[in-house]
mmCIF file of C-alpha atoms in Angstrom:
data_model
loop_
_atom_site.group_PDB
_atom_site.id
_atom_site.type_symbol
_atom_site.label_atom_id
_atom_site.label_comp_id
_atom_site.label_asym_id
_atom_site.label_seq_id
_atom_site.Cartn_x
_atom_site.Cartn_y
_atom_site.Cartn_z
ATOM 1 C CA MET J 1004 -41.542 -65.757 -20.987
ATOM 2 C CA THR J 1005 -42.493 -63.093 -23.309
ATOM 3 C CA TRP J 1006 -42.917 -61.797 -26.937
ATOM 4 C CA SER J 1007 -43.698 -58.251 -28.059
ATOM 5 C CA ILE J 1008 -44.313 -56.402 -31.255
ATOM 6 C CA LEU J 1009 -43.407 -52.783 -31.766
ATOM 7 C CA VAL J 1010 -44.694 -51.007 -34.888
ATOM 8 C CA ARG J 1011 -44.928 -47.659 -36.665
ATOM 9 C CA ASP J 1012 -47.760 -46.908 -39.079
ATOM 10 C CA PRO J 1013 -45.932 -45.019 -41.974
ATOM 11 C CA ALA J 1014 -49.321 -43.761 -43.266
ATOM 12 C CA THR J 1015 -50.344 -41.957 -40.006
ATOM 13 C CA GLY J 1016 -47.214 -41.929 -37.952
ATOM 14 C CA ALA J 1017 -48.900 -43.754 -35.135
ATOM 15 C CA LEU J 1018 -46.809 -46.047 -32.884
ATOM 16 C CA GLY J 1019 -48.003 -49.130 -31.198
ATOM 17 C CA ALA J 1020 -46.863 -52.068 -29.090
ATOM 18 C CA ALA J 1021 -48.300 -55.276 -27.833
ATOM 19 C CA VAL J 1022 -47.004 -57.970 -25.577
ATOM 20 C CA ALA J 1023 -48.076 -61.387 -24.337
ATOM 21 C CA THR J 1024 -46.505 -63.351 -21.494
ATOM 22 C CA ARG J 1025 -46.976 -65.570 -18.426
ATOM 23 C CA PHE J 1026 -45.603 -62.732 -16.309
ATOM 24 C CA PHE J 1027 -48.751 -60.918 -14.518
ATOM 25 C CA ALA J 1028 -49.213 -57.171 -15.474
ATOM 26 C CA VAL J 1029 -46.528 -57.199 -18.016
ATOM 27 C CA GLY J 1030 -47.758 -53.948 -19.819
ATOM 28 C CA ALA J 1031 -46.873 -51.856 -16.717
ATOM 29 C CA LEU J 1032 -43.142 -52.651 -17.182
ATOM 30 C CA ALA J 1033 -42.305 -54.232 -20.482
ATOM 31 C CA ILE J 1034 -43.728 -51.965 -23.085
ATOM 32 C CA HIS J 1035 -43.635 -48.239 -23.474
ATOM 33 C CA VAL J 1036 -44.955 -45.993 -26.238
ATOM 34 C CA GLU J 1037 -44.757 -42.198 -26.618
ATOM 35 C CA GLY J 1038 -46.621 -40.719 -29.766
ATOM 36 C CA GLY J 1039 -44.286 -39.118 -32.100
ATOM 37 C CA ILE J 1040 -41.067 -40.380 -30.349
ATOM 38 C CA ALA J 1041 -40.812 -44.251 -30.078
ATOM 39 C CA ALA J 1042 -42.012 -47.666 -28.893
ATOM 40 C CA LEU J 1043 -39.671 -49.482 -26.544
ATOM 41 C CA ALA J 1044 -39.822 -52.879 -25.071
ATOM 42 C CA THR J 1045 -37.630 -54.438 -22.228
ATOM 43 C CA GLN J 1046 -38.182 -58.011 -21.577
ATOM 44 C CA ALA J 1047 -36.659 -61.302 -20.414
ATOM 45 C CA LEU J 1048 -35.477 -59.919 -17.002
ATOM 46 C CA ILE J 1049 -36.975 -56.494 -17.368
ATOM 47 C CA ASN J 1050 -34.950 -53.394 -16.460
ATOM 48 C CA PRO J 1051 -37.515 -50.686 -15.896
ATOM 49 C CA MET J 1052 -34.815 -48.089 -16.031
ATOM 50 C CA TYR J 1053 -34.558 -48.525 -19.720
ATOM 51 C CA GLU J 1054 -37.850 -46.664 -20.307
ATOM 52 C CA ALA J 1055 -36.706 -43.509 -18.512
ATOM 53 C CA ALA J 1056 -33.361 -43.243 -19.880
ATOM 54 C CA GLY J 1057 -34.216 -44.684 -23.316
ATOM 55 C CA MET J 1058 -37.133 -42.541 -23.924
ATOM 56 C CA ALA J 1059 -35.205 -39.313 -22.768
ATOM 57 C CA ARG J 1060 -32.419 -40.101 -25.366
ATOM 58 C CA LEU J 1061 -34.943 -40.625 -28.065
ATOM 59 C CA ARG J 1062 -36.826 -37.557 -27.299
ATOM 60 C CA ALA J 1063 -33.598 -35.771 -27.654
ATOM 61 C CA GLY J 1064 -33.349 -37.114 -31.059
ATOM 62 C CA GLU J 1065 -30.806 -40.018 -30.851
ATOM 63 C CA ALA J 1066 -31.466 -42.969 -33.000
ATOM 64 C CA PRO J 1067 -32.483 -46.348 -31.626
ATOM 65 C CA ASP J 1068 -29.089 -47.889 -32.850
ATOM 66 C CA ALA J 1069 -27.315 -45.330 -30.524
ATOM 67 C CA VAL J 1070 -29.719 -45.490 -27.665
ATOM 68 C CA ALA J 1071 -29.663 -49.383 -27.184
ATOM 69 C CA PRO J 1072 -26.009 -49.822 -26.826
ATOM 70 C CA ALA J 1073 -25.698 -46.953 -24.424
ATOM 71 C CA LEU J 1074 -28.510 -48.608 -22.162
ATOM 72 C CA LEU J 1075 -26.995 -52.052 -22.353
ATOM 73 C CA ALA J 1076 -23.478 -50.696 -21.694
ATOM 74 C CA ALA J 1077 -24.750 -49.227 -18.363
ATOM 75 C CA ASP J 1078 -26.471 -52.335 -17.303
ATOM 76 C CA ALA J 1079 -24.397 -55.111 -15.597
ATOM 77 C CA GLY J 1080 -27.325 -57.515 -16.185
ATOM 78 C CA SER J 1081 -27.761 -56.901 -19.910
ATOM 79 C CA ASP J 1082 -26.884 -60.469 -20.786
ATOM 80 C CA HIS J 1083 -30.192 -61.592 -19.154
ATOM 81 C CA ARG J 1084 -32.319 -58.974 -21.114
ATOM 82 C CA GLN J 1085 -34.024 -58.230 -24.431
ATOM 83 C CA LEU J 1086 -34.554 -54.706 -25.762
ATOM 84 C CA HIS J 1087 -36.143 -53.449 -28.893
ATOM 85 C CA ILE J 1088 -37.022 -50.085 -30.099
ATOM 86 C CA VAL J 1089 -38.912 -48.620 -33.083
ATOM 87 C CA ASP J 1090 -38.760 -44.828 -33.487
ATOM 88 C CA ALA J 1091 -41.114 -42.363 -35.067
ATOM 89 C CA HIS J 1092 -39.041 -42.573 -38.219
ATOM 90 C CA GLY J 1093 -39.247 -46.543 -38.390
ATOM 91 C CA ARG J 1094 -35.690 -47.014 -37.263
ATOM 92 C CA ILE J 1095 -35.244 -50.185 -35.343
ATOM 93 C CA ALA J 1096 -32.739 -51.502 -32.763
ATOM 94 C CA GLN J 1097 -32.843 -55.122 -31.335
ATOM 95 C CA TYR J 1098 -30.828 -56.840 -28.777
ATOM 96 C CA THR J 1099 -31.143 -60.353 -27.082
ATOM 97 C CA GLY J 1100 -28.639 -61.116 -24.219
ATOM 98 C CA ASP J 1101 -26.779 -64.521 -24.330
ATOM 99 C CA CYS J 1102 -28.368 -65.482 -21.081
ATOM 100 C CA CYS J 1103 -31.954 -65.224 -22.302
ATOM 101 C CA VAL J 1104 -33.910 -68.476 -22.090
ATOM 102 C CA SER J 1105 -34.401 -70.401 -25.369
ATOM 103 C CA TRP J 1106 -36.006 -70.126 -27.735
ATOM 104 C CA CYS J 1107 -35.057 -66.422 -27.893
ATOM 105 C CA GLY J 1108 -34.522 -63.942 -30.699
ATOM 106 C CA ALA J 1109 -35.988 -61.189 -32.755
ATOM 107 C CA VAL J 1110 -37.182 -60.520 -36.359
ATOM 108 C CA ARG J 1111 -37.938 -57.287 -38.195
ATOM 109 C CA GLY J 1112 -39.689 -55.847 -41.067
ATOM 110 C CA THR J 1113 -40.327 -52.423 -42.360
ATOM 111 C CA ASP J 1114 -41.569 -50.419 -39.349
ATOM 112 C CA VAL J 1115 -41.990 -53.449 -37.224
ATOM 113 C CA SER J 1116 -39.796 -55.302 -34.574
ATOM 114 C CA VAL J 1117 -40.847 -58.553 -32.861
ATOM 115 C CA ALA J 1118 -38.832 -60.181 -30.050
ATOM 116 C CA GLY J 1119 -39.313 -62.859 -27.629
ATOM 117 C CA ASN J 1120 -37.696 -65.296 -25.150
ATOM 118 C CA MET J 1121 -38.778 -68.648 -23.472
ATOM 119 C CA LEU J 1122 -40.894 -69.304 -26.616
ATOM 120 C CA ALA J 1123 -42.030 -72.426 -28.339
ATOM 121 C CA GLY J 1124 -39.784 -71.685 -31.201
ATOM 122 C CA ALA J 1125 -38.852 -69.183 -33.946
ATOM 123 C CA ALA J 1126 -42.223 -69.546 -35.589
ATOM 124 C CA VAL J 1127 -43.758 -67.536 -32.819
ATOM 125 C CA VAL J 1128 -41.961 -64.223 -33.798
ATOM 126 C CA GLU J 1129 -41.938 -65.026 -37.462
ATOM 127 C CA ARG J 1130 -45.820 -65.640 -37.464
ATOM 128 C CA THR J 1131 -46.329 -62.579 -35.265
ATOM 129 C CA LEU J 1132 -44.578 -60.498 -37.907
ATOM 130 C CA GLU J 1133 -46.259 -62.011 -40.878
ATOM 131 C CA ALA J 1134 -49.652 -61.640 -39.299
ATOM 132 C CA PHE J 1135 -49.149 -57.961 -38.559
ATOM 133 C CA HIS J 1136 -48.080 -57.361 -42.144
ATOM 134 C CA ARG J 1137 -51.194 -59.288 -43.547
ATOM 135 C CA ALA J 1138 -53.831 -58.176 -41.021
ATOM 136 C CA PRO J 1139 -56.710 -55.453 -41.984
ATOM 137 C CA GLY J 1140 -58.158 -53.164 -39.490
ATOM 138 C CA THR J 1141 -56.998 -50.499 -36.971
ATOM 139 C CA LEU J 1142 -53.432 -50.591 -35.627
ATOM 140 C CA ALA J 1143 -54.844 -51.993 -32.411
ATOM 141 C CA GLU J 1144 -56.732 -54.839 -34.112
ATOM 142 C CA ARG J 1145 -53.610 -55.638 -36.230
ATOM 143 C CA LEU J 1146 -51.425 -55.806 -33.104
ATOM 144 C CA ILE J 1147 -54.020 -58.169 -31.415
ATOM 145 C CA GLY J 1148 -54.109 -60.247 -34.442
ATOM 146 C CA ALA J 1149 -50.326 -60.444 -34.693
ATOM 147 C CA LEU J 1150 -50.283 -61.766 -30.918
ATOM 148 C CA GLU J 1151 -53.027 -64.415 -31.667
ATOM 149 C CA ALA J 1152 -50.929 -65.529 -34.587
ATOM 150 C CA GLY J 1153 -47.816 -65.952 -32.326
ATOM 151 C CA GLU J 1154 -49.732 -67.757 -29.764
ATOM 152 C CA SER J 1155 -51.216 -70.292 -32.322
ATOM 153 C CA ALA J 1156 -47.542 -70.890 -33.283
ATOM 154 C CA GLY J 1157 -46.855 -71.925 -29.756
ATOM 155 C CA GLY J 1158 -46.433 -68.646 -27.830
ATOM 156 C CA ASP J 1159 -44.796 -68.556 -24.368
ATOM 157 C CA ARG J 1160 -43.751 -72.109 -23.601
ATOM 158 C CA ARG J 1161 -45.616 -71.810 -20.135
ATOM 159 C CA GLY J 1162 -48.833 -70.327 -21.572
ATOM 160 C CA VAL J 1163 -50.106 -66.659 -21.439
ATOM 161 C CA PHE J 1164 -51.573 -64.930 -18.537
ATOM 162 C CA ASP J 1165 -51.401 -61.357 -19.642
ATOM 163 C CA ARG J 1166 -51.589 -59.359 -22.844
ATOM 164 C CA THR J 1167 -51.339 -55.568 -23.341
ATOM 165 C CA VAL J 1168 -51.755 -53.337 -26.252
ATOM 166 C CA ILE J 1169 -50.862 -49.716 -26.529
ATOM 167 C CA ASP J 1170 -51.736 -47.523 -29.560
ATOM 168 C CA ALA J 1171 -50.097 -44.049 -29.447
ATOM 169 C CA ALA J 1172 -51.472 -41.851 -32.370
ATOM 170 C CA ILE J 1173 -50.188 -38.456 -32.935
ATOM 171 C CA ALA J 1174 -51.941 -35.425 -34.149
ATOM 172 C CA ARG J 1175 -49.873 -33.756 -36.710
ATOM 173 C CA GLU J 1176 -52.447 -32.921 -39.363
ATOM 174 C CA GLY J 1177 -52.709 -36.546 -40.304
ATOM 175 C CA LYS J 1178 -49.011 -36.499 -41.442
ATOM 176 C CA PRO J 1179 -46.322 -38.835 -40.163
ATOM 177 C CA PRO J 1180 -43.422 -37.170 -38.317
ATOM 178 C CA ASN J 1181 -40.515 -35.837 -40.386
#
C-alpha cells in the first residue's frame, strides 16, 4: 500500500522523508520529521500514536533501536504495521509486522531507510535506495527522484494517488547535530 524513505544528510544535518501510496492524504499521518531530532514513518495500518510517543522519546535522547521496540510492545496491532526511524545521528530502526501485505520489507544504507508494503516487489525499495544515493540536487529533489525510481520498479501494486515530501533543515551554523 505504501513505501517511504527517511534520510539524514550528513553534510548538513537536514532530515527528510518522502512517501508514496494509494492512500489519500498519506503525508498527514504516515511520515513525521522534526529537524535536529528524527524522521519517523508509520505505515501499512498506520498508528498515529507512534508519532507523538516516538518523537517524545527521540527528543529525550533515546536511540531509534530503543524507541521502536517500546512503541511496538505497547501496540496490540503491531503485527499489521511497519515502522522505521532515522535520527539526527543517522541511527536507524526498522520493523515490518508479520501480517503486513506482501511484498513487504525494508532496506537501509548509511543515513537512509526505505520500507514498504503491498508493493510490486523488493525492487521497489531497492531502487528507491539506490536512486537516492545516486541522485544530484537538493534533499527534496533527491527524495522525489528516489520515489520516482521506486514507482518505475512497480511501486504500489494498486497504483499511486498521493505523494508527500518533507524536508526539515536545521540551523546550527551549518553543522550537523552532535
